[in-house]
Amino acid sequence: MPSFSDVLEFLSDTWKNEQDKIGRQSQALIMHLRQTAAKEATEGTLCFDGEDRTAKLYENHYDSLNHGFQFQPQNKFPPSMGLSLLLRHHVRTGNASSLSMVVDTLRAMKSGGIYDQIGGGLSRYSTDYRWLVPHFEKMLYDNALFVTTLIETYQVTGAKEFAEYANDALAYIDRDMTSPEGAFYSAEDADSEGVEGKFYVWTQEEIEAVLGRQTASIAIPYYNVTPHGNFEHKNILHLKQGTHDLARTMGLDEPVVKEELAKARALLLETRSKRIRPLLDDKVLTSWNGLMISAMAKSGRILEDPDRIRRAEKATDFIFKHLRKPDGALLRRYREGDARYDGYLFDYASMSVACLDLYEATYDARYIWQAHELMLMVEKKFASDGAYYETASDGENLIVRQVTGYDGVEPSGNSSAALALLRLSAYLANPASEQKAEKIFRVFHEDLMEYGLNSSFMMQASHLYLGGLKAVAVIGRRDSDMLQTIRRG
């Protein structure tokens, strides 16, 4: 075997004596990589078959005991985009299984340890089947997508519990994840003082000391607290029964139980706030702020909460003030007065969708035009022969510019772009925007038909396209009852 010095000497000699050959081989390799990355539109028929297959795949992976979907040997990630797709499948087909998977999974997540029962907010994933033991890190995008799914489920079912869940998660965002200027921070770490989950877990003795005997006697069974704990001799708080069942078991009136539990939660939150907190990732990311602005705007519109809408507007103003260059191009991140890095496709598309959600919440036409301007910038900077590139044409000089439609833990840029284009085509009576969205669907036609589990957000956009875009003009006072009813959707 040659020594490392022999290898270096060989490389040096080759570079000196065969540069032309190396150059030709390099160019051939680069061309091959670019051809492999390129995606062209197909002529396949766009239809709901892919959505139907994907709904069946979700059903095949459904954990009917603990709820959610079992895609990995142990971990469970919040499947918010998949649940939103299943909601649309239910609305279109009447499929009861699709709806029950959504409802039961949301309830299981909200009741589990993956959800912070005291402070609100969803952790990144569960390390077990039961949604009990989370990786305690909290991400802005997870909570934005979770809230959006909750609000949509409330729209479909009319069940107030989902509106309450959404409000609880957003209260956490208001309190712990919002900057003084109104933008949204990125994440909270999993550990404090070097111990994962230390900020969140309790011993029974700690709870009894904080709450006193009477309140603790109700809170301890409600949160399933035991002397031995369920996580390294401490307790991850979680729910197995509602207040109605607990009141019946304890022989108490339900209003009394609810009052004591509200008192318990407030006291535990106050006590916990004195602990050393996990590290706050206080970056402001354009794309993730877009997701949360959408969640805030939708919740404000549907739940008739003007404060939520104002918060969404404030965050939008921040992004356009601090993360937009004079030529209209977006930057990717802001921290402590420093904005930098050219925006990716998802930054533009996510903010475009957010502006459209704000328009629907306010009827302020400037948000339509802001969304339109962002998508014009997308066309200028990201256009290819097929779908859009992830990076801008005037950005970093990469060997290969990727084109992807994969919806992982967050929507892809192309998925969000397709949704923005479709909605703009209706609002601006612009068929060209719809044609651009259709081109995206054709580029990723195989993914939509065969790999729908990885395309849940794009499939939501294609659902809108296949269902047919219809524009209805309503003339009247903005504060009229009819217009407010229409706005709530």
Coordinates of C-alpha atoms in Angstrom, one line a residue:
M1 CA 0.0 0.0 0.0
P2 CA 1.5 3.4 -0.9
S3 CA 2.3 5.8 1.8
F4 CA 0.5 9.1 2.2
S5 CA 3.6 10.9 0.9
D6 CA 3.5 8.7 -2.2
V7 CA -0.1 9.6 -2.8
L8 CA 0.7 13.3 -2.5
E9 CA 3.6 13.0 -4.9
F10 CA 1.5 11.2 -7.4
L11 CA -1.2 13.9 -7.2
S12 CA 1.4 16.6 -7.6
D13 CA 3.0 15.0 -10.7
T14 CA -0.4 14.3 -12.3
W15 CA -1.5 18.0 -11.8
K16 CA 1.8 19.2 -13.3
N17 CA 1.8 16.9 -16.3
E18 CA -1.9 16.2 -17.1
Q19 CA -3.8 19.3 -16.4
D20 CA -5.7 19.2 -19.7
K21 CA -6.9 15.7 -19.0
I22 CA -8.0 16.6 -15.4
G23 CA -9.9 19.6 -16.7
R24 CA -11.8 17.5 -19.3
Q25 CA -12.7 14.9 -16.7
S26 CA -13.8 17.6 -14.3
Q27 CA -16.0 19.2 -16.8
A28 CA -17.5 15.9 -17.8
L29 CA -18.2 15.1 -14.1
I30 CA -19.8 18.5 -13.6
M31 CA -22.0 18.1 -16.7
H32 CA -23.1 14.7 -15.5
L33 CA -24.0 16.1 -12.0
R34 CA -26.0 18.9 -13.6
Q35 CA -27.9 16.6 -15.9
T36 CA -28.7 14.3 -13.0
A37 CA -30.0 17.2 -10.9
A38 CA -32.1 18.7 -13.7
K39 CA -35.8 17.9 -13.6
E40 CA -38.1 18.3 -16.6
A41 CA -41.9 18.5 -16.7
T42 CA -43.7 15.3 -17.8
E43 CA -46.9 14.9 -19.8
G44 CA -48.5 12.6 -17.2
T45 CA -52.1 13.2 -16.2
L46 CA -52.5 15.2 -13.0
C47 CA -55.2 13.6 -10.9
F48 CA -56.2 12.7 -7.4
D49 CA -54.8 9.2 -7.6
G50 CA -51.6 10.2 -5.9
E51 CA -53.5 11.7 -3.0
D52 CA -55.7 8.6 -2.6
R53 CA -52.6 6.3 -2.6
T54 CA -50.9 8.5 -0.1
A55 CA -53.9 8.4 2.2
K56 CA -53.8 4.7 2.0
L57 CA -50.1 4.6 2.8
Y58 CA -50.7 6.8 5.9
E59 CA -53.4 4.3 6.9
N60 CA -51.0 1.4 6.5
H61 CA -48.4 3.0 8.7
Y62 CA -50.9 4.2 11.3
D63 CA -50.4 3.3 14.9
S64 CA -54.0 2.6 16.0
L65 CA -52.9 2.1 19.7
N66 CA -50.8 5.2 20.3
H67 CA -51.8 7.2 17.2
G68 CA -49.5 8.9 14.7
F69 CA -47.5 7.0 12.1
Q70 CA -44.7 4.5 12.6
F71 CA -42.1 5.2 9.9
Q72 CA -39.0 4.6 12.1
P73 CA -38.1 1.9 14.5
Q74 CA -38.7 4.1 17.5
N75 CA -38.9 7.9 17.1
K76 CA -42.1 9.6 16.1
F77 CA -42.0 13.0 14.5
P78 CA -45.0 15.4 14.4
P79 CA -46.7 14.6 11.1
S80 CA -48.5 18.0 10.7
M81 CA -48.2 18.3 6.9
G82 CA -49.5 14.7 6.5
L83 CA -52.4 15.4 8.8
S84 CA -53.4 18.5 6.9
L85 CA -53.3 16.4 3.7
L86 CA -55.5 13.8 5.3
L87 CA -58.0 16.5 6.2
R88 CA -58.2 17.6 2.6
H89 CA -58.6 13.9 1.6
H90 CA -61.5 13.6 4.0
V91 CA -63.2 16.7 2.8
R92 CA -63.0 15.6 -0.8
T93 CA -63.9 12.0 -0.3
G94 CA -65.8 11.8 3.0
N95 CA -63.3 9.1 4.1
A96 CA -63.9 8.7 7.8
S97 CA -60.6 6.9 8.4
S98 CA -58.6 9.9 7.2
L99 CA -60.4 12.2 9.6
S100 CA -60.1 9.9 12.6
M101 CA -56.4 9.5 12.0
V102 CA -56.1 13.3 12.2
V103 CA -58.2 13.8 15.2
D104 CA -56.8 11.0 17.3
T105 CA -53.2 11.9 16.4
L106 CA -53.6 15.5 17.4
R107 CA -55.2 14.5 20.7
A108 CA -52.4 12.0 21.4
M109 CA -49.7 14.6 20.7
K110 CA -51.4 17.3 22.7
S111 CA -51.8 14.9 25.7
G112 CA -48.3 13.4 25.5
G113 CA -45.0 14.4 26.9
I114 CA -44.0 15.7 23.5
Y115 CA -46.3 18.7 24.3
D116 CA -45.2 20.9 27.2
Q117 CA -48.2 20.6 29.5
I118 CA -47.2 23.5 31.6
G119 CA -45.8 26.1 29.2
G120 CA -47.2 25.0 25.9
G121 CA -45.4 24.2 22.7
L122 CA -44.4 21.1 20.8
S123 CA -41.1 19.4 21.1
R124 CA -39.2 18.2 18.0
Y125 CA -40.0 14.5 18.2
S126 CA -40.9 11.7 20.6
T127 CA -38.3 9.0 21.4
D128 CA -40.9 6.4 22.0
Y129 CA -44.2 5.1 20.4
R130 CA -46.4 6.7 23.0
W131 CA -45.5 10.4 22.5
L132 CA -44.3 10.3 26.1
V133 CA -40.5 11.0 26.1
P134 CA -39.5 13.8 23.8
H135 CA -36.3 15.2 22.6
F136 CA -37.0 18.4 24.4
E137 CA -35.8 20.8 21.8
K138 CA -38.6 23.1 20.5
M139 CA -38.5 24.4 16.9
L140 CA -40.5 27.3 15.5
Y141 CA -41.4 25.5 12.3
D142 CA -42.8 22.5 14.1
N143 CA -45.1 24.7 16.2
A144 CA -46.2 26.8 13.2
L145 CA -47.2 23.7 11.2
F146 CA -48.8 22.1 14.3
V147 CA -51.0 25.2 14.9
T148 CA -52.0 25.4 11.2
T149 CA -53.1 21.8 11.3
L150 CA -55.0 22.4 14.6
I151 CA -56.8 25.4 13.1
E152 CA -57.7 23.5 9.9
T153 CA -59.0 20.6 12.0
Y154 CA -61.2 23.0 14.0
Q155 CA -62.5 24.3 10.7
V156 CA -63.4 20.8 9.5
T157 CA -64.8 19.4 12.7
G158 CA -66.1 22.4 14.6
A159 CA -64.6 20.9 17.8
K160 CA -63.5 23.7 20.1
E161 CA -60.7 21.6 21.7
F162 CA -58.6 22.1 18.6
A163 CA -59.0 25.9 18.7
E164 CA -58.0 25.7 22.4
Y165 CA -54.9 23.6 21.6
A166 CA -53.9 26.2 18.9
N167 CA -54.3 29.1 21.3
D168 CA -52.3 27.3 23.9
A169 CA -49.4 26.7 21.5
L170 CA -49.5 30.3 20.3
A171 CA -49.5 31.6 23.9
Y172 CA -46.1 29.8 24.2
I173 CA -44.9 31.5 21.0
D174 CA -46.1 34.9 22.3
R175 CA -44.4 34.5 25.7
D176 CA -41.1 32.7 24.9
M177 CA -40.4 32.9 21.1
T178 CA -41.2 36.4 20.1
S179 CA -38.7 39.2 20.0
P180 CA -39.5 42.7 21.4
E181 CA -39.7 43.9 17.7
G182 CA -42.3 41.2 16.9
A183 CA -40.3 38.7 15.0
F184 CA -40.1 35.0 15.9
Y185 CA -37.1 33.2 17.3
S186 CA -35.9 29.9 15.9
A187 CA -35.7 27.3 18.7
E188 CA -35.2 26.4 22.3
D189 CA -32.5 23.9 23.2
A190 CA -33.3 20.5 24.8
D191 CA -31.0 20.8 27.8
S192 CA -30.2 23.1 30.6
E193 CA -27.2 22.8 33.0
G194 CA -26.0 20.1 30.7
V195 CA -29.0 17.8 31.3
E196 CA -31.6 17.1 28.7
G197 CA -35.2 17.9 29.9
K198 CA -34.1 19.2 33.3
F199 CA -36.1 22.4 32.8
Y200 CA -39.3 20.5 32.2
V201 CA -39.5 17.5 34.6
W202 CA -40.7 17.3 38.2
T203 CA -40.6 15.1 41.2
Q204 CA -43.8 14.5 43.1
E205 CA -42.4 16.2 46.1
E206 CA -41.6 19.4 44.1
I207 CA -45.2 19.5 42.8
E208 CA -46.7 19.0 46.3
A209 CA -44.4 21.8 47.7
V210 CA -45.5 24.2 45.0
L211 CA -49.2 23.5 44.9
G212 CA -50.2 22.5 48.4
R213 CA -52.2 19.5 49.4
Q214 CA -55.6 20.3 47.9
T215 CA -54.4 21.5 44.4
A216 CA -51.7 18.8 44.3
S217 CA -54.3 16.1 45.0
I218 CA -56.0 17.0 41.7
A219 CA -52.9 17.9 39.6
I220 CA -50.9 14.8 40.5
P221 CA -53.4 12.3 39.0
Y222 CA -54.2 14.6 36.1
Y223 CA -50.6 14.9 35.0
N224 CA -49.8 11.2 35.9
V225 CA -47.2 12.0 38.5
T226 CA -45.7 9.2 40.5
P227 CA -43.1 9.0 43.3
H228 CA -40.7 7.1 41.1
G229 CA -41.3 9.1 37.9
N230 CA -41.1 8.1 34.2
F231 CA -37.9 9.8 33.2
E232 CA -34.7 9.3 35.2
H233 CA -36.7 9.3 38.5
K234 CA -38.6 12.4 37.6
N235 CA -41.9 13.0 35.8
I236 CA -42.6 14.1 32.3
L237 CA -46.1 15.5 32.7
H238 CA -48.7 14.0 30.4
L239 CA -52.4 13.3 30.3
K240 CA -54.4 10.1 30.2
Q241 CA -57.9 11.5 31.0
G242 CA -59.8 14.7 30.6
T243 CA -61.2 16.9 33.3
H244 CA -64.7 15.3 33.1
D245 CA -63.4 11.8 33.8
L246 CA -61.1 13.0 36.5
A247 CA -63.9 14.9 38.2
R248 CA -66.1 11.9 38.1
T249 CA -63.4 9.6 39.6
M250 CA -62.7 12.1 42.4
G251 CA -66.3 12.8 43.1
L252 CA -65.9 16.5 42.4
D253 CA -67.7 19.0 40.1
E254 CA -65.9 19.5 36.8
P255 CA -65.7 23.3 37.2
V256 CA -63.9 22.9 40.5
V257 CA -61.4 20.5 38.9
K258 CA -60.8 22.9 36.0
E259 CA -60.3 25.8 38.4
E260 CA -57.8 23.9 40.5
L261 CA -55.9 22.7 37.4
A262 CA -55.7 26.3 36.0
K263 CA -54.3 27.4 39.3
A264 CA -51.8 24.5 39.3
R265 CA -50.6 25.2 35.8
A266 CA -50.0 28.9 36.6
L267 CA -48.1 28.1 39.8
L268 CA -46.0 25.4 38.2
L269 CA -45.2 27.8 35.3
E270 CA -44.2 30.6 37.7
T271 CA -42.0 28.2 39.6
R272 CA -40.4 26.7 36.5
S273 CA -39.6 30.2 35.2
K274 CA -37.1 30.6 38.0
R275 CA -35.1 27.6 36.8
I276 CA -32.2 27.9 34.4
R277 CA -33.8 27.9 31.0
P278 CA -32.6 26.0 27.9
L279 CA -30.5 28.1 25.5
L280 CA -32.7 30.2 23.2
D281 CA -31.7 30.3 19.5
D282 CA -32.6 33.9 18.9
K283 CA -31.9 33.9 15.2
V284 CA -34.8 35.2 13.1
L285 CA -35.1 33.0 10.0
T286 CA -37.2 34.4 7.1
S287 CA -38.7 31.1 6.0
W288 CA -39.7 29.9 9.5
N289 CA -41.2 33.3 10.3
G290 CA -43.3 32.9 7.1
L291 CA -44.7 29.7 8.5
M292 CA -45.5 31.2 11.8
I293 CA -47.0 34.3 10.2
S294 CA -49.3 32.0 8.3
A295 CA -50.3 30.2 11.4
M296 CA -50.9 33.4 13.3
A297 CA -52.9 34.9 10.4
K298 CA -55.1 31.8 10.0
S299 CA -55.8 31.5 13.7
G300 CA -56.6 35.2 14.0
R301 CA -59.0 35.0 11.0
I302 CA -60.8 31.8 11.9
L303 CA -60.9 32.3 15.7
E304 CA -61.8 36.1 15.2
D305 CA -58.7 37.2 17.3
P306 CA -57.5 40.6 16.1
D307 CA -54.5 40.4 18.3
R308 CA -53.2 37.4 16.5
I309 CA -53.6 39.2 13.2
R310 CA -51.7 42.2 14.5
R311 CA -48.9 39.9 15.7
A312 CA -48.7 38.4 12.2
E313 CA -48.6 41.9 10.7
K314 CA -45.9 43.0 13.1
A315 CA -43.6 40.0 12.2
T316 CA -44.2 40.7 8.5
D317 CA -43.2 44.3 8.9
F318 CA -40.0 43.2 10.7
I319 CA -39.1 40.8 7.8
F320 CA -39.6 43.4 5.1
K321 CA -37.8 46.1 7.2
H322 CA -34.8 44.1 8.3
L323 CA -34.4 41.2 5.9
R324 CA -35.2 42.7 2.5
K325 CA -32.5 44.5 0.5
P326 CA -33.3 47.8 -1.5
D327 CA -33.7 45.8 -4.7
G328 CA -36.4 43.6 -3.1
A329 CA -34.3 40.5 -2.6
L330 CA -34.7 38.7 0.7
L331 CA -32.0 37.8 3.2
R332 CA -32.1 34.6 5.2
R333 CA -31.3 35.3 8.8
Y334 CA -31.2 38.2 11.3
R335 CA -29.6 38.3 14.7
E336 CA -28.7 41.2 17.0
G337 CA -29.0 43.8 14.2
D338 CA -27.1 41.7 11.7
A339 CA -28.9 40.5 8.6
R340 CA -27.0 38.3 6.1
Y341 CA -27.0 35.4 3.6
D342 CA -29.0 35.5 0.4
G343 CA -32.5 34.1 0.7
Y344 CA -33.3 30.6 -0.7
L345 CA -36.4 29.7 -2.6
F346 CA -38.2 28.7 0.6
D347 CA -37.6 32.1 2.1
Y348 CA -39.4 33.8 -0.8
A349 CA -42.1 31.3 -1.2
S350 CA -42.9 31.0 2.5
M351 CA -43.2 34.7 2.9
S352 CA -45.4 34.9 -0.2
V353 CA -47.8 32.4 1.2
A354 CA -47.7 34.3 4.6
C355 CA -48.6 37.5 2.8
L356 CA -51.6 35.8 1.1
D357 CA -52.7 34.4 4.5
L358 CA -52.5 37.9 5.9
Y359 CA -54.6 39.3 3.0
E360 CA -57.3 36.7 3.8
A361 CA -57.2 37.9 7.4
T362 CA -57.3 41.6 6.7
Y363 CA -58.5 42.2 3.2
D364 CA -55.5 44.6 2.9
A365 CA -54.6 44.5 -0.8
R366 CA -50.9 45.5 -0.1
Y367 CA -50.3 41.9 1.1
I368 CA -51.4 40.5 -2.3
W369 CA -49.0 42.8 -4.0
Q370 CA -46.2 41.9 -1.6
A371 CA -46.8 38.3 -2.3
H372 CA -46.8 39.0 -6.1
E373 CA -43.5 40.9 -5.9
L374 CA -41.9 38.1 -4.0
M375 CA -42.9 35.6 -6.7
L376 CA -41.7 37.9 -9.4
M377 CA -38.4 37.9 -7.7
V378 CA -38.6 34.1 -7.5
E379 CA -39.1 34.0 -11.3
K380 CA -36.1 36.3 -11.8
K381 CA -33.7 34.5 -9.5
F382 CA -34.7 30.9 -9.3
A383 CA -36.3 29.9 -12.6
S384 CA -35.2 26.8 -14.5
D385 CA -36.6 25.0 -17.5
G386 CA -38.8 23.0 -15.0
A387 CA -39.4 23.8 -11.4
Y388 CA -37.4 26.3 -9.4
Y389 CA -33.8 26.1 -8.1
E390 CA -33.2 26.1 -4.4
T391 CA -30.6 28.8 -4.7
A392 CA -30.5 32.1 -6.5
S393 CA -28.8 32.7 -9.9
D394 CA -26.8 35.6 -8.4
G395 CA -25.9 33.7 -5.2
E396 CA -23.0 31.4 -4.4
N397 CA -21.4 29.9 -7.5
L398 CA -22.3 26.2 -6.9
I399 CA -21.3 23.3 -9.1
V400 CA -24.9 22.1 -9.1
R401 CA -28.0 24.1 -8.3
Q402 CA -30.5 21.7 -6.8
V403 CA -34.2 21.4 -7.8
T404 CA -36.1 19.6 -5.1
G405 CA -39.7 19.0 -4.1
Y406 CA -39.1 17.0 -1.0
D407 CA -41.3 17.9 2.0
G408 CA -39.3 16.8 5.0
V409 CA -39.7 18.4 8.4
E410 CA -40.7 21.6 6.6
P411 CA -42.3 22.3 3.2
S412 CA -40.0 22.5 0.2
G413 CA -39.5 25.8 -1.6
N414 CA -41.2 24.4 -4.7
S415 CA -44.2 23.2 -2.7
S416 CA -44.7 26.6 -1.2
A417 CA -44.1 28.3 -4.5
A418 CA -46.8 26.3 -6.2
L419 CA -49.2 27.2 -3.4
A420 CA -48.4 30.9 -3.7
L421 CA -48.7 30.9 -7.5
L422 CA -52.1 29.1 -7.5
R423 CA -53.6 31.6 -5.0
L424 CA -52.1 34.6 -6.8
S425 CA -53.5 33.3 -10.1
A426 CA -57.0 33.5 -8.6
Y427 CA -56.6 36.8 -6.8
L428 CA -54.9 38.5 -9.8
A429 CA -56.8 36.7 -12.6
N430 CA -53.4 35.6 -13.9
P431 CA -53.5 32.3 -15.8
A432 CA -49.7 32.4 -16.2
S433 CA -49.2 31.9 -12.4
E434 CA -51.4 28.8 -12.5
Q435 CA -49.4 27.5 -15.5
K436 CA -46.2 27.9 -13.5
A437 CA -47.7 26.0 -10.6
E438 CA -48.9 23.2 -13.0
K439 CA -45.3 23.0 -14.4
I440 CA -44.0 22.4 -10.8
F441 CA -46.6 19.6 -10.4
R442 CA -45.5 18.0 -13.7
V443 CA -41.8 18.1 -12.7
F444 CA -42.6 16.2 -9.5
H445 CA -45.4 14.1 -11.0
E446 CA -43.7 10.8 -10.1
D447 CA -43.1 12.0 -6.6
L448 CA -46.8 12.9 -6.2
M449 CA -48.0 9.6 -7.7
E450 CA -45.6 7.2 -6.0
Y451 CA -43.8 8.9 -3.1
G452 CA -46.6 11.0 -1.6
L453 CA -45.4 10.5 2.0
N454 CA -42.4 12.7 1.0
S455 CA -44.6 15.3 -0.8
S456 CA -47.4 16.0 1.7
F457 CA -47.3 19.8 1.3
M458 CA -46.9 19.8 -2.4
M459 CA -49.9 17.5 -2.5
Q460 CA -51.9 20.0 -0.6
A461 CA -51.1 22.5 -3.3
S462 CA -52.0 20.1 -6.0
H463 CA -55.3 19.4 -4.2
L464 CA -56.1 23.0 -4.6
Y465 CA -55.2 22.9 -8.3
L466 CA -57.1 19.8 -9.1
G467 CA -60.2 21.0 -7.2
G468 CA -60.4 24.0 -9.4
L469 CA -59.7 27.6 -8.5
K470 CA -62.8 29.7 -8.2
A471 CA -62.9 33.4 -7.4
V472 CA -65.9 35.0 -5.8
A473 CA -66.2 38.8 -5.6
V474 CA -68.2 40.1 -2.6
I475 CA -69.2 43.7 -2.5
G476 CA -70.1 45.3 0.9
R477 CA -68.8 46.8 4.1
R478 CA -65.7 45.1 5.5
D479 CA -67.3 44.9 8.9
S480 CA -70.6 43.3 7.6
D481 CA -71.6 40.0 9.2
M482 CA -71.7 38.3 5.9
L483 CA -68.2 39.3 5.0
Q484 CA -66.9 38.3 8.4
T485 CA -68.5 34.9 8.0
I486 CA -66.9 34.4 4.6
R487 CA -63.5 35.5 6.0
R488 CA -63.6 32.8 8.7
G489 CA -63.8 30.2 5.9

